[in-house]
mmCIF file of C-alpha atoms and ligand atoms in Angstrom:
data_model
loop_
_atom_site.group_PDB
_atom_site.id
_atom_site.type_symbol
_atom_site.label_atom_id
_atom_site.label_comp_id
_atom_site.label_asym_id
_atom_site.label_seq_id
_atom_site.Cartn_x
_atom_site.Cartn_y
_atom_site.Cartn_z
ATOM 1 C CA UNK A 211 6.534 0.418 -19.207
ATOM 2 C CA UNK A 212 3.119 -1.568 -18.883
ATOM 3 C CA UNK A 213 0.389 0.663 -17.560
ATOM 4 C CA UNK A 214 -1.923 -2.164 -16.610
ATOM 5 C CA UNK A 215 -0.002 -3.204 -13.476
ATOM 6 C CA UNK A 216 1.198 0.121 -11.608
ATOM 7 C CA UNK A 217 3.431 0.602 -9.310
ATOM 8 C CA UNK A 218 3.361 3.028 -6.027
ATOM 9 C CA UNK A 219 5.973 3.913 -4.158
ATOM 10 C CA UNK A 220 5.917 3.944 -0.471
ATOM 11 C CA UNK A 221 7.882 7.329 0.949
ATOM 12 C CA UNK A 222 7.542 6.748 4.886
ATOM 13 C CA UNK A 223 10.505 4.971 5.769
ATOM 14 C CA UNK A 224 12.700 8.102 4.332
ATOM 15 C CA UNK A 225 10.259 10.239 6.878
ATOM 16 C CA UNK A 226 11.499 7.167 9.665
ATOM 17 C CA UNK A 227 15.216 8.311 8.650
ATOM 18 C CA UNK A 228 14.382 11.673 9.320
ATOM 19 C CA UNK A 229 12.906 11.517 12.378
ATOM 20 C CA UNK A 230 15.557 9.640 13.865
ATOM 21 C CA UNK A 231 17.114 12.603 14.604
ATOM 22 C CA UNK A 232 14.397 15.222 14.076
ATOM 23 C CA UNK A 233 16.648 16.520 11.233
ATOM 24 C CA UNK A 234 14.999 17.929 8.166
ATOM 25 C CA UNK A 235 16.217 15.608 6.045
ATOM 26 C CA UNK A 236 16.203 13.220 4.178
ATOM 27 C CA UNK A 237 12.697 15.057 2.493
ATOM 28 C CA UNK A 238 9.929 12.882 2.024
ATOM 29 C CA UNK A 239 9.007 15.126 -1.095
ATOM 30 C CA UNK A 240 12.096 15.170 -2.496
ATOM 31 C CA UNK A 241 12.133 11.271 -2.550
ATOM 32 C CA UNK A 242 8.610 11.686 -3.963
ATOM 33 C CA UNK A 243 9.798 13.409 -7.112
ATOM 34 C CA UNK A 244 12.662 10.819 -7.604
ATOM 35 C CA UNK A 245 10.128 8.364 -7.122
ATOM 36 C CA UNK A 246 8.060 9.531 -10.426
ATOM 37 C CA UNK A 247 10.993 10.324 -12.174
ATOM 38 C CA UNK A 248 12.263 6.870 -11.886
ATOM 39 C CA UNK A 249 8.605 5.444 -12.919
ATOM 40 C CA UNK A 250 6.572 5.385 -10.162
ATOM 41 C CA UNK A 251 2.351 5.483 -11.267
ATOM 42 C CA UNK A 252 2.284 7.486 -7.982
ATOM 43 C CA UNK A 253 3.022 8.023 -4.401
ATOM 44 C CA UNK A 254 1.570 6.174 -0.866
ATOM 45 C CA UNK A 255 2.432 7.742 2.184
ATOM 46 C CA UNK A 256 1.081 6.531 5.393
ATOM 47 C CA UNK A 257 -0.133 9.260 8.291
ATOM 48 C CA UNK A 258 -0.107 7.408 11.363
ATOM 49 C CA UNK A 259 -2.013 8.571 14.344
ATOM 50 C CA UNK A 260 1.086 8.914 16.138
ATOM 51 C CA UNK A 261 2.997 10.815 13.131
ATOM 52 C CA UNK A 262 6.226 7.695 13.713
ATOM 53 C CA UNK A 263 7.844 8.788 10.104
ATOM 54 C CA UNK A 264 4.568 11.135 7.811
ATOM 55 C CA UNK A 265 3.985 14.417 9.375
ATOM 56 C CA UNK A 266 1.234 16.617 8.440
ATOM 57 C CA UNK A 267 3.569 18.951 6.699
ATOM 58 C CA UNK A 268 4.727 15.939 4.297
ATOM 59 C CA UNK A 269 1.234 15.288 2.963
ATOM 60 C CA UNK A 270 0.849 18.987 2.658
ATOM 61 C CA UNK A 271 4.520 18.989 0.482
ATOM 62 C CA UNK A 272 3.410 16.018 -1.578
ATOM 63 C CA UNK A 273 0.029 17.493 -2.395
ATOM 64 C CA UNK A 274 1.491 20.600 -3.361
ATOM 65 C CA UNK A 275 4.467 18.827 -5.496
ATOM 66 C CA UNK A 276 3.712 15.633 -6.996
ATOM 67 C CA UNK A 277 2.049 14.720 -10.359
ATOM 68 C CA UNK A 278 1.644 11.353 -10.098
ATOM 69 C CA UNK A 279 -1.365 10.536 -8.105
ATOM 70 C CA UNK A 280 -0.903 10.509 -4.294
ATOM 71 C CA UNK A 281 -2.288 7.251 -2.175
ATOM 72 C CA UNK A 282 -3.110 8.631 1.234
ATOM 73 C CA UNK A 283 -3.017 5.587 3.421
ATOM 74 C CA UNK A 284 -4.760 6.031 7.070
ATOM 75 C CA UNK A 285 -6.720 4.374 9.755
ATOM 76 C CA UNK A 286 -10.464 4.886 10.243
ATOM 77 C CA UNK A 287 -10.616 7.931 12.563
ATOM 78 C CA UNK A 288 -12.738 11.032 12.637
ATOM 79 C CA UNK A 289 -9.333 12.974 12.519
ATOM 80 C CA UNK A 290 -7.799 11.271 9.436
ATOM 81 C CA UNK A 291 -11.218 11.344 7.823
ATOM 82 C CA UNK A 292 -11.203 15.136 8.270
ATOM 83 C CA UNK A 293 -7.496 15.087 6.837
ATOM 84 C CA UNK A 294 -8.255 13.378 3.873
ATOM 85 C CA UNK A 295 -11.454 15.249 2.972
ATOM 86 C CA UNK A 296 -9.069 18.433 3.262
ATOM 87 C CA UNK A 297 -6.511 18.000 0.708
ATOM 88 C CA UNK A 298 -9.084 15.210 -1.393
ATOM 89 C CA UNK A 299 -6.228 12.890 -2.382
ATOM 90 C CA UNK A 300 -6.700 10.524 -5.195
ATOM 91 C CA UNK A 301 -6.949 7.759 -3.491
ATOM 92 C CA UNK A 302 -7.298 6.646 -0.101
ATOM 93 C CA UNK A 303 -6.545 3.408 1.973
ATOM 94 C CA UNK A 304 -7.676 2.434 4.601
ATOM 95 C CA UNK A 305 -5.742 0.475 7.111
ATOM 96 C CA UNK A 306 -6.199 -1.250 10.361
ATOM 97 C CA UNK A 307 -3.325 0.840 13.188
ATOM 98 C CA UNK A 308 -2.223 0.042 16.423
ATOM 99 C CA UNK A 309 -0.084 2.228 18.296
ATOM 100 C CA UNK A 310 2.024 -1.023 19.845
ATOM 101 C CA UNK A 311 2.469 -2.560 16.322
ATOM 102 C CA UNK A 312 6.099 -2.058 14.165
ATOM 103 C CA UNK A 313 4.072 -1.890 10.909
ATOM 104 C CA UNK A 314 0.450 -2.957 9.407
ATOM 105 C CA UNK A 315 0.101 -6.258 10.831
ATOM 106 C CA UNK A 316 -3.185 -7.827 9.260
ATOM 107 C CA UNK A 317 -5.410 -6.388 6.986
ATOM 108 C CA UNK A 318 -8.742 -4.338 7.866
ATOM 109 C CA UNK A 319 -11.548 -6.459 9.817
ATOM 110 C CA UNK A 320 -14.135 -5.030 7.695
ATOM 111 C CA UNK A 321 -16.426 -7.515 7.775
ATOM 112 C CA UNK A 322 -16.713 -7.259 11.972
ATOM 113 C CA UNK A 323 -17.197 -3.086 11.144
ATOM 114 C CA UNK A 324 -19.319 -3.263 8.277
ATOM 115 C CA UNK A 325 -21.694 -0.625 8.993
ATOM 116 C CA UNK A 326 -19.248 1.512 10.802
ATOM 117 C CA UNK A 327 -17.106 1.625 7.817
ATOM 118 C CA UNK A 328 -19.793 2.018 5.197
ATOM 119 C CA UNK A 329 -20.575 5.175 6.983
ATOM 120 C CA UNK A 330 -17.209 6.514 7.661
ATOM 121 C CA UNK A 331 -15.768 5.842 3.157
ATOM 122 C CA UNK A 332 -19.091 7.835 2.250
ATOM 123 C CA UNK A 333 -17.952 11.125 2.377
ATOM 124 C CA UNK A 334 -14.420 10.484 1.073
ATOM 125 C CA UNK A 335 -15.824 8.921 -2.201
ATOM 126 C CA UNK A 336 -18.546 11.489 -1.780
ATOM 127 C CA UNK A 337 -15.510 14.037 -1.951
ATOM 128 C CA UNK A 338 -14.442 12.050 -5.112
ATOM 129 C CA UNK A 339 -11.152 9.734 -3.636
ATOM 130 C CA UNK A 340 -11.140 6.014 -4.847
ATOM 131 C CA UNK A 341 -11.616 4.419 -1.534
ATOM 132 C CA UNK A 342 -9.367 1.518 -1.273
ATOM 133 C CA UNK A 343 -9.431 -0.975 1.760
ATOM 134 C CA UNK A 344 -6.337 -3.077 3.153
ATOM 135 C CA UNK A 345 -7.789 -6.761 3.930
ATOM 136 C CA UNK A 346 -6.190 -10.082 4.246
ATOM 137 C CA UNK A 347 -6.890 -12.885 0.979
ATOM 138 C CA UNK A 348 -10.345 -13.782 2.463
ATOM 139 C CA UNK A 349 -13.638 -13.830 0.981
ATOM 140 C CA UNK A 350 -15.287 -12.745 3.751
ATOM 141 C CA UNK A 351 -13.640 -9.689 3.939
ATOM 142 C CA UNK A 352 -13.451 -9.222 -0.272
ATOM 143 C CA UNK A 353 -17.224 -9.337 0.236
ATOM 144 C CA UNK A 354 -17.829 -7.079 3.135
ATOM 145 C CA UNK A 355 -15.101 -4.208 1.364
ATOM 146 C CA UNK A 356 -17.557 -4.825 -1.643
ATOM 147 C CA UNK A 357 -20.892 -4.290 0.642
ATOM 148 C CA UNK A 358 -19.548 -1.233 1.985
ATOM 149 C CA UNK A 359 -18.976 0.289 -1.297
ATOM 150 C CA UNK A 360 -15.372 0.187 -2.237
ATOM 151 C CA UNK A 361 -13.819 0.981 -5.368
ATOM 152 C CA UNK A 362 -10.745 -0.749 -4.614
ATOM 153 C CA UNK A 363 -9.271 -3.511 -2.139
ATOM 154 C CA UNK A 364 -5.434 -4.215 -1.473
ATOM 155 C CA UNK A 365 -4.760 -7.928 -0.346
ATOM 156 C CA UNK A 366 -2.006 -8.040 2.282
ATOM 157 C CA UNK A 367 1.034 -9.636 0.809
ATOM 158 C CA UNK A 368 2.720 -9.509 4.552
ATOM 159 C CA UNK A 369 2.326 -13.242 5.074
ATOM 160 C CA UNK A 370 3.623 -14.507 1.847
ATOM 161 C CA UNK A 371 6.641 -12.536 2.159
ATOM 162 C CA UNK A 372 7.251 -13.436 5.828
ATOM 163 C CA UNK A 373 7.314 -17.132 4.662
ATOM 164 C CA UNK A 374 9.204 -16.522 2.175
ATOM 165 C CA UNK A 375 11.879 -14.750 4.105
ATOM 166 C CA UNK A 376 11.481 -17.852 6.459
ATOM 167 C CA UNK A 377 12.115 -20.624 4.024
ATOM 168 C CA UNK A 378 8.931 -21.873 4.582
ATOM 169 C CA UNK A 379 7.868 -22.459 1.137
ATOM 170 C CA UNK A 380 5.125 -24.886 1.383
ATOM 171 C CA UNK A 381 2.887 -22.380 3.584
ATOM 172 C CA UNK A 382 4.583 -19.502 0.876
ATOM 173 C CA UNK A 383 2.797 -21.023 -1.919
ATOM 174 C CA UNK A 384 -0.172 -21.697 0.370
ATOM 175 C CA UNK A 385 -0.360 -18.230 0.594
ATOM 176 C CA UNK A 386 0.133 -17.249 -2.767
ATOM 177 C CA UNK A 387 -2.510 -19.624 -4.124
ATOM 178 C CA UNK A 388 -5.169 -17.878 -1.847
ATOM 179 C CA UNK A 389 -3.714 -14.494 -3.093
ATOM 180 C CA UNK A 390 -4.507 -15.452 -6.006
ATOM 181 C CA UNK A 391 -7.524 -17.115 -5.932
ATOM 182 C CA UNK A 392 -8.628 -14.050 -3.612
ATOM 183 C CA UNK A 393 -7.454 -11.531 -6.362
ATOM 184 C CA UNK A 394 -9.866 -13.127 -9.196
ATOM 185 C CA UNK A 395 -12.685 -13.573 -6.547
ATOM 186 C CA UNK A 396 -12.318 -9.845 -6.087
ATOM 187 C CA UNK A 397 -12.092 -8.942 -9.403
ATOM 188 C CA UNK A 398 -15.241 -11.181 -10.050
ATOM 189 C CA UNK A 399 -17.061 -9.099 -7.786
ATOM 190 C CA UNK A 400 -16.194 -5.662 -10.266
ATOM 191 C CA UNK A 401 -13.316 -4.583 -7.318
ATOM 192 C CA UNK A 402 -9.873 -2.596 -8.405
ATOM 193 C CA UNK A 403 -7.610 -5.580 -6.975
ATOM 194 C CA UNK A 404 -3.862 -3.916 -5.373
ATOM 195 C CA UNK A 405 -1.629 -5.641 -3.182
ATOM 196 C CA UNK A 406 1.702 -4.980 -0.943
ATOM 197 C CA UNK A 407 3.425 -5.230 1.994
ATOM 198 C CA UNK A 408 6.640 -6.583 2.272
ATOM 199 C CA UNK A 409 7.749 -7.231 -1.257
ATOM 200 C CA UNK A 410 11.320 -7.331 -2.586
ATOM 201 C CA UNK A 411 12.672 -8.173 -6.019
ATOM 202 C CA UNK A 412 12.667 -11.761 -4.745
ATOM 203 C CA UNK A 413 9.006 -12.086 -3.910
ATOM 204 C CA UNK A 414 7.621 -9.141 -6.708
ATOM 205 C CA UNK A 415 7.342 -11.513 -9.305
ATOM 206 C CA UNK A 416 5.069 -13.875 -8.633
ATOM 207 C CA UNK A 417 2.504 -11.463 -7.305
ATOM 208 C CA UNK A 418 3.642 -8.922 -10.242
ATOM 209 C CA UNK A 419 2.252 -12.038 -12.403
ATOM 210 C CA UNK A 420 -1.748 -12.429 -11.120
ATOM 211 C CA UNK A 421 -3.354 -10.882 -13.939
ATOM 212 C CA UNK A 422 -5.980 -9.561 -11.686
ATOM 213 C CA UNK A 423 -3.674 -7.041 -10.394
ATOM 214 C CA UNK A 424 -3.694 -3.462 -11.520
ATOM 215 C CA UNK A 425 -1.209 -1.650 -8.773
ATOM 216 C CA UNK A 426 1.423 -2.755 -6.143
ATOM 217 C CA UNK A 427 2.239 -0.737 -3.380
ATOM 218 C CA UNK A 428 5.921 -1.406 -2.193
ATOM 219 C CA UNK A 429 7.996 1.292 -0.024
ATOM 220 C CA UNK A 430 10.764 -0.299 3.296
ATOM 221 C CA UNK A 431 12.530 -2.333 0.803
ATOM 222 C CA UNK A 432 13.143 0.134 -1.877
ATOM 223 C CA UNK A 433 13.820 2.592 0.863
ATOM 224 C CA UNK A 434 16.770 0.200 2.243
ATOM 225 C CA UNK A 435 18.024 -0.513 -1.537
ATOM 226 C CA UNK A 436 18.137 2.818 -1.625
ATOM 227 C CA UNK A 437 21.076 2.955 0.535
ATOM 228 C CA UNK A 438 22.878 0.627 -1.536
ATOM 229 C CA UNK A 439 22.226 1.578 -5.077
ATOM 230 C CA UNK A 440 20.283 5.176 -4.678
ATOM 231 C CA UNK A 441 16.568 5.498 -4.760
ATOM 232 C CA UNK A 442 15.966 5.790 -8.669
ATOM 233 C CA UNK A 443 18.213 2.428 -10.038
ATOM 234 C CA UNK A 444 16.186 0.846 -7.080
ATOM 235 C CA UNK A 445 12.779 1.925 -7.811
ATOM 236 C CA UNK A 446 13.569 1.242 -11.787
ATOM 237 C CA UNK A 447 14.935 -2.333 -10.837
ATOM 238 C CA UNK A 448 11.248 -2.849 -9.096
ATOM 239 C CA UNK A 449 9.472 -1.932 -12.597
ATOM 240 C CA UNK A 450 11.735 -3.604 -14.556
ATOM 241 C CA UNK A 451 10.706 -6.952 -12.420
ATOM 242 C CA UNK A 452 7.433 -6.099 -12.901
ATOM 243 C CA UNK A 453 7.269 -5.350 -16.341
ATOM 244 C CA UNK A 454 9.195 -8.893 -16.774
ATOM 245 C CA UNK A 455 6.367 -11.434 -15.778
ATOM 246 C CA UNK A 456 3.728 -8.628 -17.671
ATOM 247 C CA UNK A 457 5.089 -8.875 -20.556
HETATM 248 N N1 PXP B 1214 0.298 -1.251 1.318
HETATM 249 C C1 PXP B 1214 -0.188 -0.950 2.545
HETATM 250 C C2 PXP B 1214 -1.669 -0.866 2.725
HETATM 251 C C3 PXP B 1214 0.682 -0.674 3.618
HETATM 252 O O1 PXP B 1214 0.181 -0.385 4.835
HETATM 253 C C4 PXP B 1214 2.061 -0.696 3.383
HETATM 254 C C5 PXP B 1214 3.003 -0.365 4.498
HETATM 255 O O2 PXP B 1214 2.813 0.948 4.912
HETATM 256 C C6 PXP B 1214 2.525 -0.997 2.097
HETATM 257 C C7 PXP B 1214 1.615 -1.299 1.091
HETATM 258 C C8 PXP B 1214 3.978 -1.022 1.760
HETATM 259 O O3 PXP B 1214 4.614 -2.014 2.490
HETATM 260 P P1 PXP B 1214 6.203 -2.079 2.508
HETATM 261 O O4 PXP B 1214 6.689 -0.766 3.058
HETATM 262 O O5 PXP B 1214 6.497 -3.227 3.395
HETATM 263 O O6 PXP B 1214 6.655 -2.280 1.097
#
């Protein structure tokens, strides 16, 4: 396993199975543990305002029971600020939310809240979490994340994907190019470069293969494989992709 491109695993969508029918199960922990087990470099898990799949009992559970590092991904709100600098996860992302949308949409518009959100990270890297921000391939926005101080941006590999999925693979390599140019302007700048959204073992590789890149975030597809194959052979497929172009 290379340990210069990680991988995180995504747990909401088994909290979205759950819910479904208010069950218990299946555990968003439990998943969790499979998840290192089967090579995860550690765990995202996305508490939305509404609580759609992560509850606050989850992020308790996976605080309490993982080893790998936990990614705490949440929206900039005095409530999930207060959340975070409770349990003082790892590493936090923030992420643009709106109640209406299915998933994140776009990335962060940090550059429009600049000073807002250089006030609101200060505390959480004050409380020691690598502050990571969710922004589309732009260079305005690489620049404002890197104004406001931080550590860590994830470009939103939504689009590329979508095209993908599409056939449309003119504007897919559009978009890769700018993901790529957009992950060694970042890097440029001294920023931890991530990305995800979206991918699947078709689109992992080329994004697995910018050598910017030191972590991929990647959680409704492996969830759905999951169904197929089981949740371990599909998470060690996802490394084994990744280790492929790294190697
Ligand atoms: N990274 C971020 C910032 C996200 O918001 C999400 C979705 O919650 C992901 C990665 C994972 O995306 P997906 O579940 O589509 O793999």
């Amino acid at each position: 396993m290379t340990d210069d491109l990680r991988l995180g695993v995504n747990i909401d969508h088994v909290a979205t199975v759950r819910n479904a029918r208010g069950s218990a199960y299946p555990d968003p922990v439990r998943a969790a543990k499979i998840a290192e087990q089967a090579g995860a470099d550690g765990i995202t898990a996305h508490l939305r305002e509404d609580r759609r799949h992560i509850s606050d009992a989850d992020i308790e559970g996976l605080m309490g029971a993982l080893e790998k590092p936990l990614n705490f991904e949440m929206a900039a709100t005095a409530e999930m600020q207060a959340i975070a600098l409770r349990h003082k996860p790892h590493a936090v992302c923030i992420v643009p939310e709106k109640r209406e949308e299915r998933t994140t949409e776009g990335g962060l518009d940090v550059a429009r809240e600049e000073n807002r959100l250089a006030h609101f990270i200060a505390p959480l890297r004050d409380a020691g979490c690598r502050v990571s921000i969710f922004i589309a391939a732009d260079q305005r926005q690489i620049e404002a994340a890197n104004r406001i101080g931080a550590e860590v941006i994830e470009l939103h590999t939504g689009a590329y994907c979508d095209f993908h999925a599409e056939g449309r693979f003119d504007h897919r390599d559009d978009e890769l190019k700018r993901l790529s140019d957009m992950a060694a302007f970042g890097h440029s700048m001294g920023l931890e470069v991530h990305a995800g959204h979206g991918l699947t073992y078709d689109t992992v590789q080329p994004i697995a293969a910018l050598p910017e890149l030191r972590e991929l975030n990647i959680g409704h597809f492996l969830v759905g494989e999951a169904i197929f194959m089981g949740l371990e052979p599909a998470i060690r497929e996802m490394r084994r992709l990744m280790d492929e172009v790294r190697s």
